[in-house]
Amino acid sequence: MAKSNRRLETILDAATELMSKYGFYGTSLERISDEVGISKQNLIYYVKNKKNLMMLIIEKRYDETPEFNAFLTAHDPEIIPGAAPATLPAYYRMLARVNEKRPNFVQLFSMLNAEALEPSHPAHTYFAQRNQWAIDRNAHIRWSVPDGINWRDTMMTANAAMDGIQIYWLRDPSHSLTELWSTCEDSLFPLPLWDGYR
């Protein structure tokens, strides 16, 4: 089982690298199997098909990280009764730190997100629904926001800003993602309204 898991991880690594450069359509199973050094038939044994492989990368690797899960768990009263409230600025700083360490995943996400504008793309529905799904997934968290601020609307705007700033960073990595994100905070979470909530 350990060997099987290691092989799957190797496959996912290769597919991530190739799809981040060439997208879903530009990456064939043959190319991935050549990169890993196994037959296409053996590759299919592990991943079933290319769509399933792509979704494994997105859902199990991009959307799930130890830092992300730890942050949500620490502020989820359904898991930790009396959990301390979370602030949106702290949440997005965490996301920027995590994604700064994995530019290949950020490039993969951005590449597939653009490709999936086409309704026939196998990830079209995922990306069309992702923003709402991400907000719904965070509904159990105790968010601390200023009076009159709707955390869902703010998160929708901040998600769009994060997607955009990540593309800017990929084009010009001379500045860190965390530095670039910090420049957005005054616009997204302006003072004095957000004083004590940042």
PDB file of C-alpha atoms in Angstrom:
ATOM      1  CA  MET A   1       0.000   0.000   0.000  1.00  0.00           C
ATOM      2  CA  ALA A   2       2.835   2.412   0.842  1.00  0.00           C
ATOM      3  CA  LYS A   3       4.457   1.748  -2.528  1.00  0.00           C
ATOM      4  CA  SER A   4       1.128   2.286  -4.281  1.00  0.00           C
ATOM      5  CA  ASN A   5       0.637   5.601  -2.464  1.00  0.00           C
ATOM      6  CA  ARG A   6       4.140   6.730  -3.382  1.00  0.00           C
ATOM      7  CA  ARG A   7       3.517   5.903  -7.034  1.00  0.00           C
ATOM      8  CA  LEU A   8       0.266   7.876  -7.000  1.00  0.00           C
ATOM      9  CA  GLU A   9       2.056  10.849  -5.446  1.00  0.00           C
ATOM     10  CA  THR A  10       4.701  10.651  -8.178  1.00  0.00           C
ATOM     11  CA  ILE A  11       1.962  10.632 -10.808  1.00  0.00           C
ATOM     12  CA  LEU A  12       0.239  13.623  -9.219  1.00  0.00           C
ATOM     13  CA  ASP A  13       3.553  15.510  -9.049  1.00  0.00           C
ATOM     14  CA  ALA A  14       4.208  14.929 -12.753  1.00  0.00           C
ATOM     15  CA  ALA A  15       0.652  15.799 -13.773  1.00  0.00           C
ATOM     16  CA  THR A  16       0.730  18.977 -11.689  1.00  0.00           C
ATOM     17  CA  GLU A  17       3.942  20.122 -13.333  1.00  0.00           C
ATOM     18  CA  LEU A  18       2.737  19.353 -16.864  1.00  0.00           C
ATOM     19  CA  MET A  19      -0.803  20.714 -16.514  1.00  0.00           C
ATOM     20  CA  SER A  20       0.486  23.901 -14.893  1.00  0.00           C
ATOM     21  CA  LYS A  21       2.486  24.542 -18.085  1.00  0.00           C
ATOM     22  CA  TYR A  22       0.257  23.105 -20.807  1.00  0.00           C
ATOM     23  CA  GLY A  23      -3.218  22.964 -19.283  1.00  0.00           C
ATOM     24  CA  PHE A  24      -5.646  20.061 -19.320  1.00  0.00           C
ATOM     25  CA  TYR A  25      -5.944  19.835 -23.089  1.00  0.00           C
ATOM     26  CA  GLY A  26      -2.225  20.203 -23.691  1.00  0.00           C
ATOM     27  CA  THR A  27      -1.288  17.376 -21.348  1.00  0.00           C
ATOM     28  CA  SER A  28      -1.859  13.805 -22.461  1.00  0.00           C
ATOM     29  CA  LEU A  29      -1.859  10.676 -20.346  1.00  0.00           C
ATOM     30  CA  GLU A  30       0.936   9.415 -22.584  1.00  0.00           C
ATOM     31  CA  ARG A  31       3.059  12.410 -21.684  1.00  0.00           C
ATOM     32  CA  ILE A  32       2.419  11.913 -17.980  1.00  0.00           C
ATOM     33  CA  SER A  33       3.190   8.186 -18.158  1.00  0.00           C
ATOM     34  CA  ASP A  34       6.441   8.940 -20.013  1.00  0.00           C
ATOM     35  CA  GLU A  35       7.392  11.478 -17.347  1.00  0.00           C
ATOM     36  CA  VAL A  36       6.729   8.981 -14.556  1.00  0.00           C
ATOM     37  CA  GLY A  37       8.292   6.049 -16.409  1.00  0.00           C
ATOM     38  CA  ILE A  38       5.292   3.732 -16.457  1.00  0.00           C
ATOM     39  CA  SER A  39       2.934   2.488 -19.140  1.00  0.00           C
ATOM     40  CA  LYS A  40      -0.263   4.352 -19.955  1.00  0.00           C
ATOM     41  CA  GLN A  41      -2.219   1.270 -18.887  1.00  0.00           C
ATOM     42  CA  ASN A  42      -0.501   1.311 -15.500  1.00  0.00           C
ATOM     43  CA  LEU A  43      -1.188   5.030 -15.165  1.00  0.00           C
ATOM     44  CA  ILE A  44      -4.891   4.466 -15.825  1.00  0.00           C
ATOM     45  CA  TYR A  45      -4.907   1.816 -13.088  1.00  0.00           C
ATOM     46  CA  TYR A  46      -3.994   4.541 -10.597  1.00  0.00           C
ATOM     47  CA  VAL A  47      -6.032   7.481 -11.881  1.00  0.00           C
ATOM     48  CA  LYS A  48      -8.821   5.983 -14.085  1.00  0.00           C
ATOM     49  CA  ASN A  49      -8.820   8.843 -16.608  1.00  0.00           C
ATOM     50  CA  LYS A  50      -7.429  12.325 -17.198  1.00  0.00           C
ATOM     51  CA  LYS A  51     -10.452  14.151 -15.778  1.00  0.00           C
ATOM     52  CA  ASN A  52     -10.271  12.153 -12.555  1.00  0.00           C
ATOM     53  CA  LEU A  53      -6.537  12.832 -12.352  1.00  0.00           C
ATOM     54  CA  MET A  54      -7.120  16.574 -12.736  1.00  0.00           C
ATOM     55  CA  MET A  55      -9.789  16.620 -10.032  1.00  0.00           C
ATOM     56  CA  LEU A  56      -7.569  14.621  -7.668  1.00  0.00           C
ATOM     57  CA  ILE A  57      -4.934  17.326  -7.979  1.00  0.00           C
ATOM     58  CA  ILE A  58      -7.389  20.185  -7.474  1.00  0.00           C
ATOM     59  CA  GLU A  59      -9.536  18.749  -4.694  1.00  0.00           C
ATOM     60  CA  LYS A  60      -6.981  16.695  -2.750  1.00  0.00           C
ATOM     61  CA  ARG A  61      -3.893  18.842  -3.193  1.00  0.00           C
ATOM     62  CA  TYR A  62      -4.837  22.428  -4.018  1.00  0.00           C
ATOM     63  CA  ASP A  63      -7.963  22.718  -1.886  1.00  0.00           C
ATOM     64  CA  GLU A  64      -6.600  20.738   1.076  1.00  0.00           C
ATOM     65  CA  THR A  65      -3.419  21.716   2.913  1.00  0.00           C
ATOM     66  CA  PRO A  66      -2.400  21.141   6.560  1.00  0.00           C
ATOM     67  CA  GLU A  67      -2.214  24.907   7.184  1.00  0.00           C
ATOM     68  CA  PHE A  68      -5.627  25.549   5.688  1.00  0.00           C
ATOM     69  CA  ASN A  69      -7.288  22.721   7.584  1.00  0.00           C
ATOM     70  CA  ALA A  70      -5.596  23.725  10.849  1.00  0.00           C
ATOM     71  CA  PHE A  71      -6.834  27.313  10.522  1.00  0.00           C
ATOM     72  CA  LEU A  72     -10.425  26.276   9.883  1.00  0.00           C
ATOM     73  CA  THR A  73     -10.401  23.645  12.620  1.00  0.00           C
ATOM     74  CA  ALA A  74      -9.070  26.133  15.186  1.00  0.00           C
ATOM     75  CA  HIS A  75     -12.034  28.447  14.557  1.00  0.00           C
ATOM     76  CA  ASP A  76     -14.821  25.919  14.051  1.00  0.00           C
ATOM     77  CA  PRO A  77     -17.078  25.714  17.136  1.00  0.00           C
ATOM     78  CA  GLU A  78     -18.532  22.447  15.864  1.00  0.00           C
ATOM     79  CA  ILE A  79     -15.088  20.907  16.314  1.00  0.00           C
ATOM     80  CA  ILE A  80     -13.740  22.998  19.186  1.00  0.00           C
ATOM     81  CA  PRO A  81     -16.512  24.289  21.481  1.00  0.00           C
ATOM     82  CA  GLY A  82     -15.801  27.892  22.372  1.00  0.00           C
ATOM     83  CA  ALA A  83     -13.367  28.271  19.461  1.00  0.00           C
ATOM     84  CA  ALA A  84     -11.932  31.758  19.121  1.00  0.00           C
ATOM     85  CA  PRO A  85     -13.367  33.819  16.253  1.00  0.00           C
ATOM     86  CA  ALA A  86     -11.335  34.186  13.077  1.00  0.00           C
ATOM     87  CA  THR A  87     -10.672  37.356  11.131  1.00  0.00           C
ATOM     88  CA  LEU A  88     -10.828  37.525   7.364  1.00  0.00           C
ATOM     89  CA  PRO A  89      -7.503  39.380   7.026  1.00  0.00           C
ATOM     90  CA  ALA A  90      -5.739  36.609   8.998  1.00  0.00           C
ATOM     91  CA  TYR A  91      -7.394  33.984   6.801  1.00  0.00           C
ATOM     92  CA  TYR A  92      -6.162  35.569   3.575  1.00  0.00           C
ATOM     93  CA  ARG A  93      -2.678  36.169   4.940  1.00  0.00           C
ATOM     94  CA  MET A  94      -2.562  32.431   5.668  1.00  0.00           C
ATOM     95  CA  LEU A  95      -3.671  31.625   2.118  1.00  0.00           C
ATOM     96  CA  ALA A  96      -1.014  33.935   0.684  1.00  0.00           C
ATOM     97  CA  ARG A  97       1.698  32.294   2.809  1.00  0.00           C
ATOM     98  CA  VAL A  98       0.604  28.804   1.772  1.00  0.00           C
ATOM     99  CA  ASN A  99       0.364  29.594  -1.930  1.00  0.00           C
ATOM    100  CA  GLU A 100       3.648  31.477  -1.981  1.00  0.00           C
ATOM    101  CA  LYS A 101       5.338  28.162  -1.156  1.00  0.00           C
ATOM    102  CA  ARG A 102       3.695  26.327  -4.083  1.00  0.00           C
ATOM    103  CA  PRO A 103       3.788  28.459  -7.234  1.00  0.00           C
ATOM    104  CA  ASN A 104       3.322  25.397  -9.459  1.00  0.00           C
ATOM    105  CA  PHE A 105      -0.061  24.733  -7.841  1.00  0.00           C
ATOM    106  CA  VAL A 106      -1.058  28.370  -8.179  1.00  0.00           C
ATOM    107  CA  GLN A 107      -0.099  28.276 -11.859  1.00  0.00           C
ATOM    108  CA  LEU A 108      -2.036  25.038 -12.317  1.00  0.00           C
ATOM    109  CA  PHE A 109      -5.116  26.536 -10.673  1.00  0.00           C
ATOM    110  CA  SER A 110      -4.889  29.711 -12.762  1.00  0.00           C
ATOM    111  CA  MET A 111      -4.341  27.767 -15.991  1.00  0.00           C
ATOM    112  CA  LEU A 112      -7.285  25.439 -15.426  1.00  0.00           C
ATOM    113  CA  ASN A 113      -9.499  28.270 -14.208  1.00  0.00           C
ATOM    114  CA  ALA A 114      -8.957  30.114 -17.494  1.00  0.00           C
ATOM    115  CA  GLU A 115      -9.408  26.974 -19.607  1.00  0.00           C
ATOM    116  CA  ALA A 116     -12.613  26.110 -17.757  1.00  0.00           C
ATOM    117  CA  LEU A 117     -14.373  29.249 -18.993  1.00  0.00           C
ATOM    118  CA  GLU A 118     -15.311  27.023 -21.918  1.00  0.00           C
ATOM    119  CA  PRO A 119     -18.514  25.159 -20.881  1.00  0.00           C
ATOM    120  CA  SER A 120     -17.312  21.876 -22.389  1.00  0.00           C
ATOM    121  CA  HIS A 121     -14.192  21.816 -20.189  1.00  0.00           C
ATOM    122  CA  PRO A 122     -14.372  18.952 -17.649  1.00  0.00           C
ATOM    123  CA  ALA A 123     -13.664  21.383 -14.787  1.00  0.00           C
ATOM    124  CA  HIS A 124     -16.175  24.021 -15.910  1.00  0.00           C
ATOM    125  CA  THR A 125     -18.768  23.188 -13.271  1.00  0.00           C
ATOM    126  CA  TYR A 126     -16.155  22.953 -10.524  1.00  0.00           C
ATOM    127  CA  PHE A 127     -14.778  26.429 -11.213  1.00  0.00           C
ATOM    128  CA  ALA A 128     -18.214  27.930 -11.846  1.00  0.00           C
ATOM    129  CA  GLN A 129     -19.348  26.773  -8.420  1.00  0.00           C
ATOM    130  CA  ARG A 130     -16.041  27.009  -6.548  1.00  0.00           C
ATOM    131  CA  ASN A 131     -16.424  30.479  -5.080  1.00  0.00           C
ATOM    132  CA  GLN A 132     -19.842  29.706  -3.611  1.00  0.00           C
ATOM    133  CA  TRP A 133     -18.631  26.307  -2.454  1.00  0.00           C
ATOM    134  CA  ALA A 134     -15.639  27.868  -0.684  1.00  0.00           C
ATOM    135  CA  ILE A 135     -17.885  30.359   1.098  1.00  0.00           C
ATOM    136  CA  ASP A 136     -20.394  27.690   2.124  1.00  0.00           C
ATOM    137  CA  ARG A 137     -17.546  25.538   3.433  1.00  0.00           C
ATOM    138  CA  ASN A 138     -16.540  28.379   5.743  1.00  0.00           C
ATOM    139  CA  ALA A 139     -20.037  28.963   7.096  1.00  0.00           C
ATOM    140  CA  HIS A 140     -19.302  27.083  10.343  1.00  0.00           C
ATOM    141  CA  ILE A 141     -16.383  29.348  11.199  1.00  0.00           C
ATOM    142  CA  ARG A 142     -16.848  32.092  13.762  1.00  0.00           C
ATOM    143  CA  TRP A 143     -15.935  35.150  11.712  1.00  0.00           C
ATOM    144  CA  SER A 144     -15.248  38.384  13.553  1.00  0.00           C
ATOM    145  CA  VAL A 145     -16.153  41.324  11.303  1.00  0.00           C
ATOM    146  CA  PRO A 146     -17.125  44.956  11.926  1.00  0.00           C
ATOM    147  CA  ASP A 147     -20.781  45.810  12.466  1.00  0.00           C
ATOM    148  CA  GLY A 148     -22.663  46.060   9.203  1.00  0.00           C
ATOM    149  CA  ILE A 149     -20.156  43.943   7.270  1.00  0.00           C
ATOM    150  CA  ASN A 150     -21.402  40.796   5.565  1.00  0.00           C
ATOM    151  CA  TRP A 151     -18.560  38.285   5.748  1.00  0.00           C
ATOM    152  CA  ARG A 152     -19.874  36.307   2.772  1.00  0.00           C
ATOM    153  CA  ASP A 153     -19.876  39.330   0.453  1.00  0.00           C
ATOM    154  CA  THR A 154     -16.451  40.376   1.693  1.00  0.00           C
ATOM    155  CA  MET A 155     -15.069  36.878   1.132  1.00  0.00           C
ATOM    156  CA  MET A 156     -16.480  36.804  -2.405  1.00  0.00           C
ATOM    157  CA  THR A 157     -14.629  40.049  -3.203  1.00  0.00           C
ATOM    158  CA  ALA A 158     -11.431  38.942  -1.449  1.00  0.00           C
ATOM    159  CA  ASN A 159     -11.410  35.624  -3.322  1.00  0.00           C
ATOM    160  CA  ALA A 160     -11.567  37.476  -6.642  1.00  0.00           C
ATOM    161  CA  ALA A 161      -8.776  39.796  -5.496  1.00  0.00           C
ATOM    162  CA  MET A 162      -6.617  36.840  -4.439  1.00  0.00           C
ATOM    163  CA  ASP A 163      -7.100  35.141  -7.820  1.00  0.00           C
ATOM    164  CA  GLY A 164      -6.033  38.322  -9.584  1.00  0.00           C
ATOM    165  CA  ILE A 165      -3.030  39.100  -7.401  1.00  0.00           C
ATOM    166  CA  GLN A 166      -1.788  35.525  -7.791  1.00  0.00           C
ATOM    167  CA  ILE A 167      -1.733  35.891 -11.577  1.00  0.00           C
ATOM    168  CA  TYR A 168       0.151  39.191 -11.198  1.00  0.00           C
ATOM    169  CA  TRP A 169       2.657  37.431  -8.939  1.00  0.00           C
ATOM    170  CA  LEU A 170       3.135  34.526 -11.374  1.00  0.00           C
ATOM    171  CA  ARG A 171       3.960  36.997 -14.142  1.00  0.00           C
ATOM    172  CA  ASP A 172       6.401  38.932 -11.972  1.00  0.00           C
ATOM    173  CA  PRO A 173       7.670  36.970  -8.949  1.00  0.00           C
ATOM    174  CA  SER A 174      10.175  39.699  -8.052  1.00  0.00           C
ATOM    175  CA  HIS A 175       7.861  40.534  -5.152  1.00  0.00           C
ATOM    176  CA  SER A 176       6.553  37.896  -2.782  1.00  0.00           C
ATOM    177  CA  LEU A 177       2.891  36.963  -2.858  1.00  0.00           C
ATOM    178  CA  THR A 178       2.545  37.951   0.798  1.00  0.00           C
ATOM    179  CA  GLU A 179       3.961  41.401   0.044  1.00  0.00           C
ATOM    180  CA  LEU A 180       1.632  41.867  -2.901  1.00  0.00           C
ATOM    181  CA  TRP A 181      -1.352  40.728  -0.866  1.00  0.00           C
ATOM    182  CA  SER A 182      -0.529  43.151   1.944  1.00  0.00           C
ATOM    183  CA  THR A 183      -1.026  46.026  -0.497  1.00  0.00           C
ATOM    184  CA  CYS A 184      -4.613  44.873  -1.017  1.00  0.00           C
ATOM    185  CA  GLU A 185      -5.566  44.907   2.638  1.00  0.00           C
ATOM    186  CA  ASP A 186      -6.146  48.640   2.956  1.00  0.00           C
ATOM    187  CA  SER A 187      -8.670  48.473   0.123  1.00  0.00           C
ATOM    188  CA  LEU A 188     -10.399  45.269   1.226  1.00  0.00           C
ATOM    189  CA  PHE A 189     -10.262  45.860   4.968  1.00  0.00           C
ATOM    190  CA  PRO A 190      -9.965  49.648   5.334  1.00  0.00           C
ATOM    191  CA  LEU A 191      -9.196  51.414   8.570  1.00  0.00           C
ATOM    192  CA  PRO A 192     -10.678  52.655  10.807  1.00  0.00           C
ATOM    193  CA  LEU A 193     -13.667  50.418   9.955  1.00  0.00           C
ATOM    194  CA  TRP A 194     -11.599  47.248  10.323  1.00  0.00           C
ATOM    195  CA  ASP A 195      -9.601  48.481  13.326  1.00  0.00           C
ATOM    196  CA  GLY A 196      -9.412  45.534  15.752  1.00  0.00           C
ATOM    197  CA  TYR A 197     -10.493  43.061  13.094  1.00  0.00           C
ATOM    198  CA  ARG A 198      -7.231  42.802  11.148  1.00  0.00           C
TER     199      ARG A 198
END
